[in-house]
Coordinates of C-alpha atoms in Angstrom, one line a residue:
Chain R
X1 CA -3.9 -41.2 -27.2
X2 CA -6.8 -42.3 -25.4
X3 CA -6.9 -39.5 -23.2
X4 CA -6.5 -36.9 -25.8
X5 CA -9.4 -38.2 -27.8
X6 CA -11.7 -37.8 -24.5
X7 CA -10.1 -34.8 -23.8
X8 CA -11.1 -33.5 -27.3
X9 CA -14.8 -34.6 -26.6
X10 CA -15.1 -33.4 -23.5
X11 CA -13.9 -29.9 -24.9
X12 CA -16.0 -29.9 -28.1
X13 CA -19.3 -30.6 -25.6
X14 CA -18.3 -28.1 -23.0
X15 CA -18.0 -25.5 -26.0
X16 CA -21.2 -26.5 -27.4
X17 CA -23.0 -26.1 -24.3
X18 CA -21.5 -22.5 -23.8
X19 CA -22.2 -21.4 -27.4
X20 CA -25.8 -22.7 -26.9
X21 CA -26.1 -20.4 -23.9
X22 CA -24.9 -17.5 -25.8
X23 CA -27.1 -18.3 -28.6
X24 CA -30.6 -19.1 -27.0
X25 CA -31.3 -15.4 -25.8
X26 CA -30.8 -14.2 -29.6
X27 CA -33.0 -17.3 -30.8
X28 CA -35.9 -16.5 -27.9
X29 CA -35.8 -12.9 -29.1
X30 CA -36.3 -13.8 -32.7
X31 CA -39.0 -16.4 -32.2
X32 CA -40.9 -14.1 -30.1
X33 CA -40.8 -11.2 -32.6
X34 CA -42.7 -13.4 -34.9
X35 CA -45.6 -14.1 -32.5
X36 CA -48.8 -12.0 -33.0
X37 CA -48.5 -8.5 -31.8
X38 CA -50.2 -7.9 -28.4
X39 CA -49.9 -11.4 -27.0
X40 CA -47.9 -12.7 -24.3
X41 CA -46.3 -15.7 -25.5
X42 CA -44.5 -18.6 -23.5
X43 CA -41.1 -18.8 -23.7
X44 CA -39.6 -20.7 -26.5
X45 CA -42.6 -21.7 -28.4
X46 CA -43.1 -21.3 -32.1
X47 CA -46.0 -19.4 -33.2
X48 CA -48.5 -20.8 -35.1
X49 CA -48.3 -18.4 -38.1
X50 CA -45.0 -16.4 -38.5
X51 CA -45.8 -12.6 -38.2
X52 CA -43.0 -11.2 -40.5
X53 CA -44.8 -8.3 -40.5
X54 CA -43.9 -7.3 -37.1
X55 CA -40.8 -6.3 -38.3
X56 CA -42.7 -3.5 -40.5
X57 CA -44.9 -2.7 -37.7
X58 CA -42.1 -2.3 -35.3
X59 CA -40.4 0.0 -37.8
X60 CA -43.5 2.6 -38.3
X61 CA -44.5 2.6 -34.6
X62 CA -40.8 3.6 -33.5
X63 CA -40.7 6.0 -36.3
X64 CA -37.3 3.9 -37.3
X65 CA -37.0 6.4 -40.3
X66 CA -36.3 9.2 -38.5
X67 CA -34.3 7.5 -35.6
X68 CA -31.8 6.0 -38.4
X69 CA -31.4 9.4 -39.9
X70 CA -30.7 10.7 -36.1
X71 CA -28.3 7.9 -35.6
X72 CA -26.6 8.6 -38.8
X73 CA -26.1 12.2 -37.9
X74 CA -24.5 11.4 -34.6
X75 CA -22.5 8.8 -36.3
X76 CA -21.2 11.2 -39.0
X77 CA -20.5 14.0 -36.4
X78 CA -18.4 11.8 -34.0
X79 CA -16.6 9.1 -36.0
X80 CA -15.0 11.4 -38.5
X81 CA -13.8 14.2 -36.2
X82 CA -12.9 11.8 -33.2
X83 CA -10.7 10.0 -36.0
X84 CA -9.2 13.1 -37.3
X85 CA -8.0 14.7 -34.2
X86 CA -7.2 11.5 -32.3
X87 CA -5.0 10.6 -35.4
X88 CA -3.3 14.0 -35.3
X89 CA -2.7 13.8 -31.6
X90 CA -1.5 10.1 -31.9
X91 CA 1.1 11.1 -34.8
X92 CA 2.3 14.1 -32.7
X93 CA 2.6 12.2 -29.4
X94 CA 3.9 9.0 -30.9
X95 CA 6.4 10.2 -33.5
X96 CA 7.3 13.8 -33.2
X97 CA 9.3 15.7 -30.8
X98 CA 6.5 17.5 -28.7
X99 CA 7.3 19.3 -25.5
X100 CA 5.8 17.9 -22.5
X101 CA 5.1 14.6 -24.7
X102 CA 4.9 12.3 -21.3
X103 CA 2.6 14.7 -19.4
X104 CA 0.2 14.9 -22.2
X105 CA 0.0 11.3 -22.8
X106 CA -0.5 10.7 -19.1
X107 CA -3.5 13.4 -19.0
X108 CA -5.1 11.2 -21.8
X109 CA -4.4 7.8 -20.3
X110 CA -5.9 9.3 -17.0
X111 CA -9.3 9.4 -18.9
X112 CA -9.1 5.7 -19.8
X113 CA -11.0 4.4 -16.9
X114 CA -13.2 7.5 -16.1
X115 CA -16.8 6.0 -15.6
X116 CA -19.4 8.0 -17.8
X117 CA -21.4 8.4 -14.8
X118 CA -18.9 10.4 -12.8
X119 CA -19.4 13.4 -15.5
X120 CA -22.9 12.9 -16.6
X121 CA -24.6 15.7 -14.2
X122 CA -22.1 18.6 -15.0
X123 CA -22.2 17.7 -18.6
X124 CA -26.1 18.1 -18.6
X125 CA -25.9 21.6 -17.1
X126 CA -23.1 22.5 -19.6
X127 CA -25.1 21.5 -22.4
X128 CA -28.0 23.4 -21.1
X129 CA -26.0 26.6 -21.0
X130 CA -24.7 25.9 -24.3
X131 CA -28.3 25.7 -25.3
X132 CA -27.6 22.1 -27.0
X133 CA -29.9 20.2 -24.9
X134 CA -32.0 17.8 -27.0
X135 CA -30.1 18.3 -30.1
X136 CA -27.8 15.9 -31.7
X137 CA -24.7 18.0 -30.6
X138 CA -25.5 17.5 -27.2
X139 CA -24.3 13.6 -27.7
X140 CA -22.0 14.5 -30.5
X141 CA -19.8 16.8 -28.6
X142 CA -19.1 14.8 -25.4
X143 CA -18.7 11.6 -27.2
X144 CA -15.7 12.9 -29.2
X145 CA -14.3 14.0 -25.8
X146 CA -14.9 10.9 -24.1
X147 CA -13.5 8.6 -26.8
X148 CA -10.4 10.9 -26.9
X149 CA -8.3 8.6 -24.3
X150 CA -8.7 5.4 -26.1
X151 CA -8.4 6.9 -29.6
X152 CA -5.3 8.9 -28.9
X153 CA -3.8 6.1 -27.0
X154 CA -4.7 3.5 -30.0
X155 CA -3.2 6.3 -32.8
X156 CA -0.1 6.6 -30.5
X157 CA 0.5 3.0 -30.2
X158 CA 0.5 2.7 -34.1
X159 CA 2.7 5.7 -34.7
X160 CA 5.3 4.5 -31.8
X161 CA 5.9 1.6 -34.2
X162 CA 6.5 3.7 -37.6
X163 CA 10.1 3.9 -38.3
X164 CA 11.9 7.3 -37.9
X165 CA 13.6 6.7 -41.1
X166 CA 10.8 6.9 -43.3
X167 CA 9.8 10.6 -41.7
X168 CA 13.6 11.6 -42.3
X169 CA 13.5 10.4 -45.8
X170 CA 10.6 12.7 -46.2
X171 CA 12.2 15.8 -44.5
X172 CA 15.0 15.3 -46.6
X173 CA 12.6 15.7 -49.5
X174 CA 11.4 19.0 -48.2
X175 CA 8.3 17.7 -46.7
X176 CA 6.7 19.8 -43.8
X177 CA 5.0 18.4 -40.9
X178 CA 1.6 18.7 -42.5
X179 CA 2.8 17.2 -45.6
X180 CA 4.5 14.5 -43.7
X181 CA 1.3 13.6 -41.9
X182 CA -1.2 13.4 -45.0
X183 CA 1.3 12.0 -47.8
X184 CA 3.3 9.6 -45.9
X185 CA 1.8 8.4 -42.5
X186 CA -2.0 8.7 -43.0
X187 CA -1.8 6.4 -46.4
X188 CA 0.1 3.7 -44.0
X189 CA -2.1 4.2 -41.2
X190 CA -5.1 3.1 -43.0
X191 CA -5.6 -0.2 -41.1
X192 CA -5.2 1.3 -37.6
X193 CA -7.8 3.9 -38.7
X194 CA -10.2 1.4 -40.1
X195 CA -10.1 -0.5 -36.7
X196 CA -10.6 2.6 -34.7
X197 CA -13.4 3.8 -37.0
X198 CA -15.4 0.3 -36.5
X199 CA -14.9 0.4 -32.6
X200 CA -16.0 4.1 -32.5
X201 CA -19.0 3.5 -34.8
X202 CA -20.3 0.6 -32.5
X203 CA -19.4 2.5 -29.3
X204 CA -21.6 5.4 -30.6
X205 CA -24.5 3.2 -31.8
X206 CA -24.6 1.5 -28.5
X207 CA -24.0 4.7 -26.3
X208 CA -27.1 4.9 -23.9
X209 CA -26.5 7.1 -20.9
X210 CA -25.6 10.2 -22.8
X211 CA -28.6 9.7 -25.2
X212 CA -31.1 9.3 -22.4
X213 CA -29.7 12.0 -20.0
X214 CA -29.0 14.7 -22.8
X215 CA -31.9 14.3 -25.2
X216 CA -35.5 13.7 -24.2
X217 CA -36.8 13.2 -27.6
X218 CA -36.1 9.5 -28.5
X219 CA -36.0 10.5 -32.3
X220 CA -33.0 12.6 -31.6
X221 CA -30.9 9.9 -29.8
X222 CA -28.6 7.2 -30.8
X223 CA -30.2 3.6 -31.4
X224 CA -29.4 2.2 -28.3
X225 CA -31.0 5.4 -26.5
X226 CA -34.0 5.1 -28.6
X227 CA -34.6 1.6 -27.7
X228 CA -34.7 2.3 -24.1
X229 CA -37.7 4.6 -25.1
X230 CA -39.3 1.7 -26.7
X231 CA -39.3 -0.3 -23.5
X232 CA -41.2 2.0 -21.7
X233 CA -43.6 2.7 -24.4
X234 CA -44.5 -1.1 -25.5
X235 CA -43.4 -2.8 -22.4
X236 CA -46.8 -4.6 -22.9
X237 CA -46.4 -5.5 -26.5
X238 CA -43.6 -8.2 -26.4
X239 CA -43.6 -9.2 -29.8
X240 CA -43.1 -5.7 -31.2
X241 CA -40.7 -4.9 -28.6
X242 CA -38.5 -7.8 -29.5
X243 CA -38.9 -7.1 -33.4
X244 CA -37.6 -3.5 -32.5
X245 CA -34.8 -4.8 -30.6
X246 CA -33.6 -6.9 -33.4
X247 CA -34.0 -4.0 -35.9
X248 CA -31.5 -2.1 -33.7
X249 CA -29.0 -4.7 -33.1
X250 CA -28.8 -6.3 -36.3
X251 CA -26.6 -3.6 -37.8
X252 CA -24.0 -3.9 -35.1
X253 CA -24.1 -7.7 -35.8
X254 CA -23.6 -6.8 -39.4
X255 CA -20.6 -4.4 -38.9
X256 CA -19.1 -6.9 -36.5
X257 CA -19.6 -9.8 -38.7
X258 CA -17.9 -8.1 -41.7
X259 CA -15.2 -6.5 -40.0
X260 CA -14.6 -9.1 -37.4
X261 CA -10.9 -9.3 -37.9
X262 CA -10.1 -5.5 -37.7
X263 CA -12.4 -5.1 -34.5
X264 CA -11.2 -8.0 -32.5
X265 CA -7.6 -6.8 -33.2
X266 CA -8.2 -3.3 -32.3
X267 CA -10.1 -4.4 -29.0
X268 CA -7.5 -6.8 -28.0
X269 CA -4.5 -4.4 -28.9
X270 CA -6.0 -1.6 -27.3
X271 CA -7.4 -3.3 -24.1
X272 CA -3.8 -4.8 -23.5
X273 CA -1.8 -1.6 -24.2
X274 CA -4.4 0.0 -21.6
Chain F
X1 CA 31.5 10.2 5.7
X2 CA 33.1 10.8 2.6
X3 CA 29.9 11.0 0.7
X4 CA 28.7 13.6 2.9
X5 CA 31.8 15.6 2.2
X6 CA 31.7 15.3 -1.6
X7 CA 27.9 16.2 -1.8
X8 CA 28.5 19.4 0.1
X9 CA 31.6 20.1 -1.8
X10 CA 29.7 19.7 -5.2
X11 CA 26.9 22.0 -3.7
X12 CA 29.0 24.8 -2.8
X13 CA 31.1 24.7 -6.2
X14 CA 28.2 25.5 -8.2
X15 CA 27.2 29.0 -7.5
X16 CA 30.9 30.0 -6.7
X17 CA 31.8 29.5 -10.3
X18 CA 29.8 32.4 -12.3
X19 CA 31.4 32.3 -15.9
X20 CA 30.7 28.9 -16.9
X21 CA 27.2 28.6 -15.3
X22 CA 25.9 31.8 -16.6
X23 CA 27.0 30.5 -20.1
X24 CA 25.4 27.4 -19.2
X25 CA 22.1 29.0 -18.2
X26 CA 21.8 30.9 -21.5
X27 CA 22.5 27.8 -23.4
X28 CA 19.7 26.2 -21.7
X29 CA 17.3 28.8 -22.1
X30 CA 18.1 28.6 -25.7
X31 CA 17.7 25.2 -25.9
X32 CA 14.5 25.5 -24.3
X33 CA 13.0 28.2 -26.9
X34 CA 14.6 26.0 -29.9
X35 CA 12.7 23.1 -28.4
X36 CA 9.4 24.9 -27.8
X37 CA 10.0 26.2 -31.6
X38 CA 10.5 22.8 -33.1
X39 CA 7.8 21.3 -30.9
X40 CA 5.3 23.8 -31.6
X41 CA 3.9 22.0 -34.9
X42 CA 3.4 19.0 -32.7
X43 CA 1.6 20.8 -29.9
X44 CA -0.7 22.3 -32.5
X45 CA -1.5 18.7 -33.9
X46 CA -2.1 17.8 -29.9
X47 CA -4.4 20.7 -29.6
X48 CA -7.6 19.9 -30.9
X49 CA -7.9 16.3 -29.1
X50 CA -6.7 18.1 -26.0
X51 CA -9.7 20.9 -26.5
X52 CA -12.1 18.2 -26.7
X53 CA -11.0 16.1 -24.0
X54 CA -10.5 19.2 -21.8
X55 CA -13.8 20.6 -22.4
X56 CA -16.1 17.9 -22.5
X57 CA -14.5 15.5 -19.9
X58 CA -12.0 17.2 -17.5
X59 CA -14.1 20.4 -17.2
X60 CA -17.1 18.4 -16.1
X61 CA -14.8 16.1 -14.1
X62 CA -13.7 19.3 -12.1
X63 CA -17.3 20.5 -11.7
X64 CA -18.3 17.1 -10.4
X65 CA -15.9 17.6 -7.5
X66 CA -17.1 21.2 -7.1
X67 CA -20.7 20.2 -7.2
X68 CA -20.3 17.7 -4.6
X69 CA -19.4 20.0 -1.8
X70 CA -22.8 21.9 -2.6
X71 CA -26.3 21.4 -1.7
X72 CA -28.2 22.3 -4.9
X73 CA -31.6 21.5 -6.7
X74 CA -30.4 22.7 -10.1
X75 CA -32.5 25.8 -10.0
X76 CA -32.0 27.9 -6.9
X77 CA -28.7 29.0 -5.8
X78 CA -26.4 26.5 -4.4
X79 CA -25.3 26.5 -0.6
X80 CA -22.1 25.4 0.6
X81 CA -22.4 21.9 2.1
X82 CA -18.9 21.2 3.0
X83 CA -18.3 17.4 3.4
X84 CA -22.0 16.8 4.3
X85 CA -22.8 15.0 0.9
X86 CA -20.1 12.7 1.6
X87 CA -20.9 11.9 5.1
X88 CA -24.4 11.0 4.2
X89 CA -23.1 8.7 1.8
X90 CA -21.2 6.8 4.1
X91 CA -24.2 6.8 6.8
X92 CA -27.3 6.7 4.7
X93 CA -28.3 3.1 3.7
X94 CA -29.8 4.0 0.7
X95 CA -26.7 5.6 -0.8
X96 CA -24.3 2.8 0.6
X97 CA -26.6 0.1 -0.6
X98 CA -25.9 0.8 -4.2
X99 CA -22.0 0.7 -3.9
X100 CA -22.5 -2.9 -2.0
X101 CA -24.4 -3.9 -4.8
X102 CA -22.0 -2.9 -7.3
X103 CA -19.1 -4.8 -5.2
X104 CA -21.3 -7.9 -5.4
X105 CA -21.8 -7.7 -9.0
X106 CA -17.9 -7.9 -9.6
X107 CA -18.5 -11.6 -8.8
X108 CA -21.1 -12.0 -11.7
X109 CA -19.6 -9.5 -14.2
X110 CA -15.9 -10.3 -13.6
X111 CA -14.9 -13.5 -11.7
X112 CA -17.6 -15.7 -13.6
X113 CA -16.8 -14.6 -17.0
X114 CA -12.9 -14.9 -16.3
X115 CA -13.5 -18.3 -15.2
X116 CA -15.4 -19.2 -18.2
X117 CA -13.4 -17.2 -20.5
X118 CA -10.1 -18.9 -19.4
X119 CA -11.8 -22.5 -19.7
X120 CA -13.3 -21.8 -23.2
X121 CA -9.9 -20.3 -24.5
X122 CA -8.2 -23.4 -23.3
X123 CA -10.3 -25.5 -25.0
X124 CA -10.6 -23.4 -28.2
X125 CA -6.6 -23.2 -28.1
X126 CA -6.4 -27.0 -28.1
X127 CA -8.7 -27.4 -31.0
X128 CA -6.4 -25.3 -33.2
X129 CA -7.9 -24.4 -36.5
X130 CA -11.0 -26.7 -36.7
X131 CA -14.1 -25.1 -37.6
X132 CA -15.5 -25.4 -34.2
X133 CA -12.8 -23.2 -32.7
X134 CA -13.7 -20.7 -35.3
X135 CA -17.3 -20.5 -35.2
X136 CA -17.4 -20.6 -31.1
X137 CA -14.7 -17.6 -30.9
X138 CA -17.3 -15.6 -33.2
X139 CA -20.3 -16.7 -31.3
X140 CA -19.4 -16.3 -27.9
X141 CA -18.1 -12.5 -28.8
X142 CA -21.6 -11.6 -30.0
X143 CA -23.0 -10.3 -26.7
X144 CA -20.3 -7.9 -26.6
X145 CA -21.2 -6.1 -29.9
X146 CA -24.7 -5.6 -29.7
X147 CA -26.1 -2.6 -27.1
X148 CA -26.4 -3.4 -23.7
X149 CA -29.9 -2.2 -23.7
X150 CA -30.7 -5.0 -26.2
X151 CA -29.0 -7.6 -23.9
X152 CA -31.2 -6.2 -21.2
X153 CA -34.4 -6.6 -23.0
X154 CA -33.4 -10.0 -24.3
X155 CA -32.9 -11.4 -20.8
X156 CA -35.8 -9.7 -19.0
X157 CA -37.9 -11.6 -21.4
X158 CA -35.8 -14.8 -20.9
X159 CA -36.1 -14.4 -17.1
X160 CA -39.8 -13.3 -17.0
X161 CA -42.5 -15.7 -15.2
X162 CA -43.2 -17.2 -18.6
X163 CA -39.8 -17.1 -20.2
X164 CA -37.6 -19.5 -21.3
X165 CA -35.4 -20.1 -18.0
X166 CA -38.6 -21.3 -16.3
X167 CA -40.0 -23.1 -19.1
X168 CA -36.7 -25.0 -19.2
X169 CA -36.9 -25.7 -15.6
X170 CA -40.3 -27.3 -15.8
X171 CA -39.2 -29.3 -18.5
X172 CA -36.3 -30.7 -16.3
X173 CA -38.8 -31.1 -13.4
X174 CA -37.6 -28.1 -11.2
X175 CA -40.9 -26.5 -11.1
X176 CA -40.7 -25.6 -7.6
X177 CA -37.9 -23.1 -8.4
X178 CA -39.4 -21.2 -10.8
X179 CA -40.1 -17.5 -10.1
X180 CA -39.8 -14.0 -11.8
X181 CA -36.2 -13.8 -11.4
X182 CA -35.9 -10.2 -11.7
X183 CA -38.8 -9.3 -9.5
X184 CA -37.8 -11.5 -6.7
X185 CA -35.8 -9.6 -3.8
X186 CA -33.7 -12.8 -3.4
X187 CA -32.7 -13.5 -7.0
X188 CA -32.8 -10.1 -8.7
X189 CA -29.2 -9.0 -8.2
X190 CA -27.7 -12.5 -9.2
X191 CA -30.3 -12.6 -12.1
X192 CA -29.0 -9.2 -13.4
X193 CA -25.6 -10.5 -12.7
X194 CA -26.2 -13.5 -15.1
X195 CA -26.7 -10.9 -17.8
X196 CA -23.5 -9.1 -17.3
X197 CA -22.0 -12.5 -17.1
X198 CA -23.3 -13.6 -20.5
X199 CA -22.0 -10.2 -22.0
X200 CA -18.6 -10.3 -20.8
X201 CA -17.5 -14.0 -21.4
X202 CA -16.6 -13.5 -25.0
X203 CA -14.3 -10.6 -24.2
X204 CA -12.6 -12.6 -21.4
X205 CA -12.2 -15.6 -23.8
X206 CA -10.7 -13.4 -26.6
X207 CA -8.1 -11.7 -24.4
X208 CA -7.3 -15.1 -22.8
X209 CA -7.1 -16.9 -26.3
X210 CA -4.6 -13.8 -27.5
X211 CA -2.4 -14.5 -24.6
X212 CA -2.4 -18.4 -25.2
X213 CA -1.6 -18.3 -28.8
X214 CA 1.7 -16.4 -27.9
X215 CA 3.0 -19.7 -25.9
X216 CA 5.8 -21.7 -27.4
X217 CA 3.9 -24.8 -28.4
X218 CA 7.2 -27.0 -27.5
X219 CA 6.4 -25.9 -23.8
X220 CA 3.2 -27.9 -24.0
X221 CA 5.1 -30.8 -25.5
X222 CA 7.3 -30.6 -22.9
X223 CA 4.7 -30.8 -20.2
X224 CA 2.9 -33.7 -21.9
X225 CA 6.4 -35.6 -21.8
X226 CA 6.8 -34.7 -18.4
X227 CA 3.7 -36.6 -17.6
X228 CA 1.6 -33.3 -16.9
X229 CA -2.3 -33.9 -17.3
X230 CA -4.6 -31.4 -19.0
X231 CA -5.3 -29.6 -15.7
X232 CA -1.4 -29.6 -14.4
X233 CA -0.5 -28.2 -17.8
X234 CA -3.0 -25.6 -17.6
X235 CA -1.7 -24.5 -14.2
X236 CA 2.1 -24.6 -15.1
X237 CA 2.0 -23.7 -18.7
X238 CA -1.0 -21.8 -19.7
X239 CA -1.9 -19.6 -16.7
X240 CA 1.6 -18.1 -16.1
X241 CA 1.9 -17.1 -19.9
X242 CA -1.4 -15.1 -19.9
X243 CA -0.9 -13.2 -16.6
X244 CA -1.0 -9.8 -18.5
X245 CA -4.2 -10.7 -20.4
X246 CA -5.8 -11.9 -17.5
X247 CA -5.0 -8.7 -15.6
X248 CA -6.7 -6.8 -18.5
X249 CA -9.6 -9.0 -18.2
X250 CA -10.1 -8.4 -14.7
X251 CA -9.7 -4.5 -15.0
X252 CA -12.3 -4.1 -17.9
X253 CA -15.0 -6.5 -16.4
X254 CA -14.7 -5.1 -12.7
X255 CA -15.3 -1.5 -14.1
X256 CA -18.1 -2.8 -16.2
X257 CA -19.5 -4.0 -12.8
X258 CA -18.9 -1.0 -10.9
X259 CA -20.1 1.3 -13.8
X260 CA -23.2 -1.0 -14.8
X261 CA -26.1 1.0 -15.9
X262 CA -28.0 0.1 -19.0
X263 CA -28.7 -3.6 -18.3
X264 CA -30.0 -2.5 -14.8
X265 CA -31.8 0.5 -16.2
X266 CA -33.6 -1.9 -18.7
X267 CA -34.2 -5.0 -16.7
X268 CA -35.0 -3.8 -13.0
X269 CA -34.7 -0.1 -12.6
X270 CA -33.2 -0.6 -9.4
X271 CA -35.8 -2.9 -7.9
X272 CA -37.6 -4.7 -6.5
X273 CA -37.0 -2.3 -3.4
X274 CA -33.6 -1.3 -4.0
X275 CA -31.9 -4.9 -4.3
X276 CA -30.4 -4.0 -7.8
X277 CA -29.8 -0.3 -7.5
X278 CA -26.2 0.6 -8.4
X279 CA -24.3 3.8 -7.9
X280 CA -24.7 4.7 -11.9
X281 CA -28.5 4.7 -11.7
X282 CA -28.6 6.4 -8.3
X283 CA -26.4 9.1 -9.7
X284 CA -29.3 9.3 -12.4
X285 CA -32.3 9.4 -10.0
X286 CA -30.7 11.6 -7.7
X287 CA -29.6 14.4 -10.3
X288 CA -32.5 14.0 -12.9
X289 CA -35.6 13.1 -10.8
X290 CA -35.0 14.0 -7.2
X291 CA -33.0 17.1 -8.2
X292 CA -30.2 16.6 -5.4
X293 CA -27.1 17.5 -7.6
X294 CA -24.6 17.8 -4.9
X295 CA -25.5 14.4 -3.4
X296 CA -25.7 12.7 -6.8
X297 CA -22.0 14.3 -7.8
X298 CA -20.7 13.2 -4.4
X299 CA -21.6 9.6 -5.2
X300 CA -20.1 10.2 -8.9
X301 CA -17.0 11.2 -7.1
X302 CA -17.0 8.1 -5.2
X303 CA -17.8 5.9 -8.1
X304 CA -14.6 7.4 -9.8
X305 CA -12.5 7.0 -6.9
X306 CA -13.7 3.6 -6.4
X307 CA -12.6 2.4 -9.9
X308 CA -9.4 4.3 -9.6
X309 CA -8.6 2.3 -6.4
X310 CA -9.7 -1.1 -7.9
X311 CA -7.7 -0.3 -11.0
X312 CA -4.5 1.1 -9.8
X313 CA -3.3 -1.9 -8.1
X314 CA -4.5 -4.3 -10.9
X315 CA -2.7 -2.1 -13.3
X316 CA 0.8 -2.5 -11.7
X317 CA 0.1 -6.3 -11.9
X318 CA -0.4 -6.3 -15.5
X319 CA 2.7 -3.9 -16.3
X320 CA 5.1 -6.0 -18.4
X321 CA 8.8 -5.1 -18.6
X322 CA 8.5 -4.3 -22.1
X323 CA 6.1 -1.8 -21.7
X324 CA 7.1 1.8 -23.4

């Protein structure tokens, strides 16, 4: 009994220390964002007066309105299309009799570990030839392709587990493949689709490399890509840089905290299946 | 002896019987046509995904390999260079250095988070449904959710000369050790590594926790009854149970080390000197600033191959028997 209590306390203290180390950077960012703009505040010191106004200043200085608009265009271009075509492919590969099923699946899986850096150079010239450089499409189109390995694998894993009897019954009632998909399987797949949508939303928001290479204008980038540009711009105005960073990372925190369960489930299952 | 006989027998009997084999062939062909026809709707459903993947991933992948054999500045005509770019990759310290740095980063991005993740998960599992366990699970995972760029900005500030890290060291009397962590040749790479470790711990913890919750609690009881302490219990019960998750955690974090770009771009830009230069960043500089497309592509191929070399054996380790 005695050892259990001691173990428990050691465990608690260790956990609290690790949590503190995780939280301190966020706190430091937040406190620094409240210092007078243009100053170089020391570490974790509280300012004499809280400059909440910094968030507004950063919002204006970064032209955050235009940025948000661009980010949403990119999200709207990537997430629904990626979800739709990955669900179709996952349904076919997981549930239907498709010729070359295994080969097709292996081709998709091959892309799972591919580093984006490995294809960024030709992607740049490809986008230049299409005349898409410096437009949101230059980020949207490749991102859909790059998400396919994970998305198809994730949806296939879902459809593999759907009972065949269900489809047979629908076929008996005269459903075509298309009807079977939309009327029977999509409604039943909502949780799997929702999890994937949350993951893709965050990955798109956070995408940096494609954004800085394919789009010069920070106001046409993803949020993370724009953040990279601020750093150069306001490298010296630390409080504003911190306020801007907070503005950009807060939506991701909110999405995560709200959809925590689906997010974690998707990530774990996807990771282990990979 | 007898087996040799029987195989030659079978092989020779096949072509010598024209009637049934002709029938068989026709039937097989009809089968194939039918399978293709019934399979066509399925193929059509896969087509859009395959098209995006093919045009924006596979095609550039092939192009990278192709570019890597040329010398090209992106504007004038490319000239065939054979394996020159690869030879330079292996002999030029400026190009080999980033790869060595990336391999070193594996210690920080993978090894450290996996160890901390396992420990944290073991503690959290023991706490069961307590509030602390729930909160810490969420908190530890937060760094995974924010853009890596934001993580880079936070830590650049923490590790600065007047940042919180130095402030803390002064408080506990380690004044002598304070420095600009990211600007010092000796500490820049480990400092960048710490950022990666901070980001990856949560993912490792979560993966381990998922593995541990599958363990039958009676196993722990049995271990306790046999007089196992917490460490013994961990080694004999927990670790074997999370083998697969451990493999996954290692794969994901090792890949994140090899392809590190965002954090380094923001915090050090590869410097000081080239002490934190990594392949991803070097590809970016070579291709878009020095206009050495061929050399950048050769490095990109090397990076891709390196990831595969590391991942494939690890992947075999994690494959469980129940995999479909």
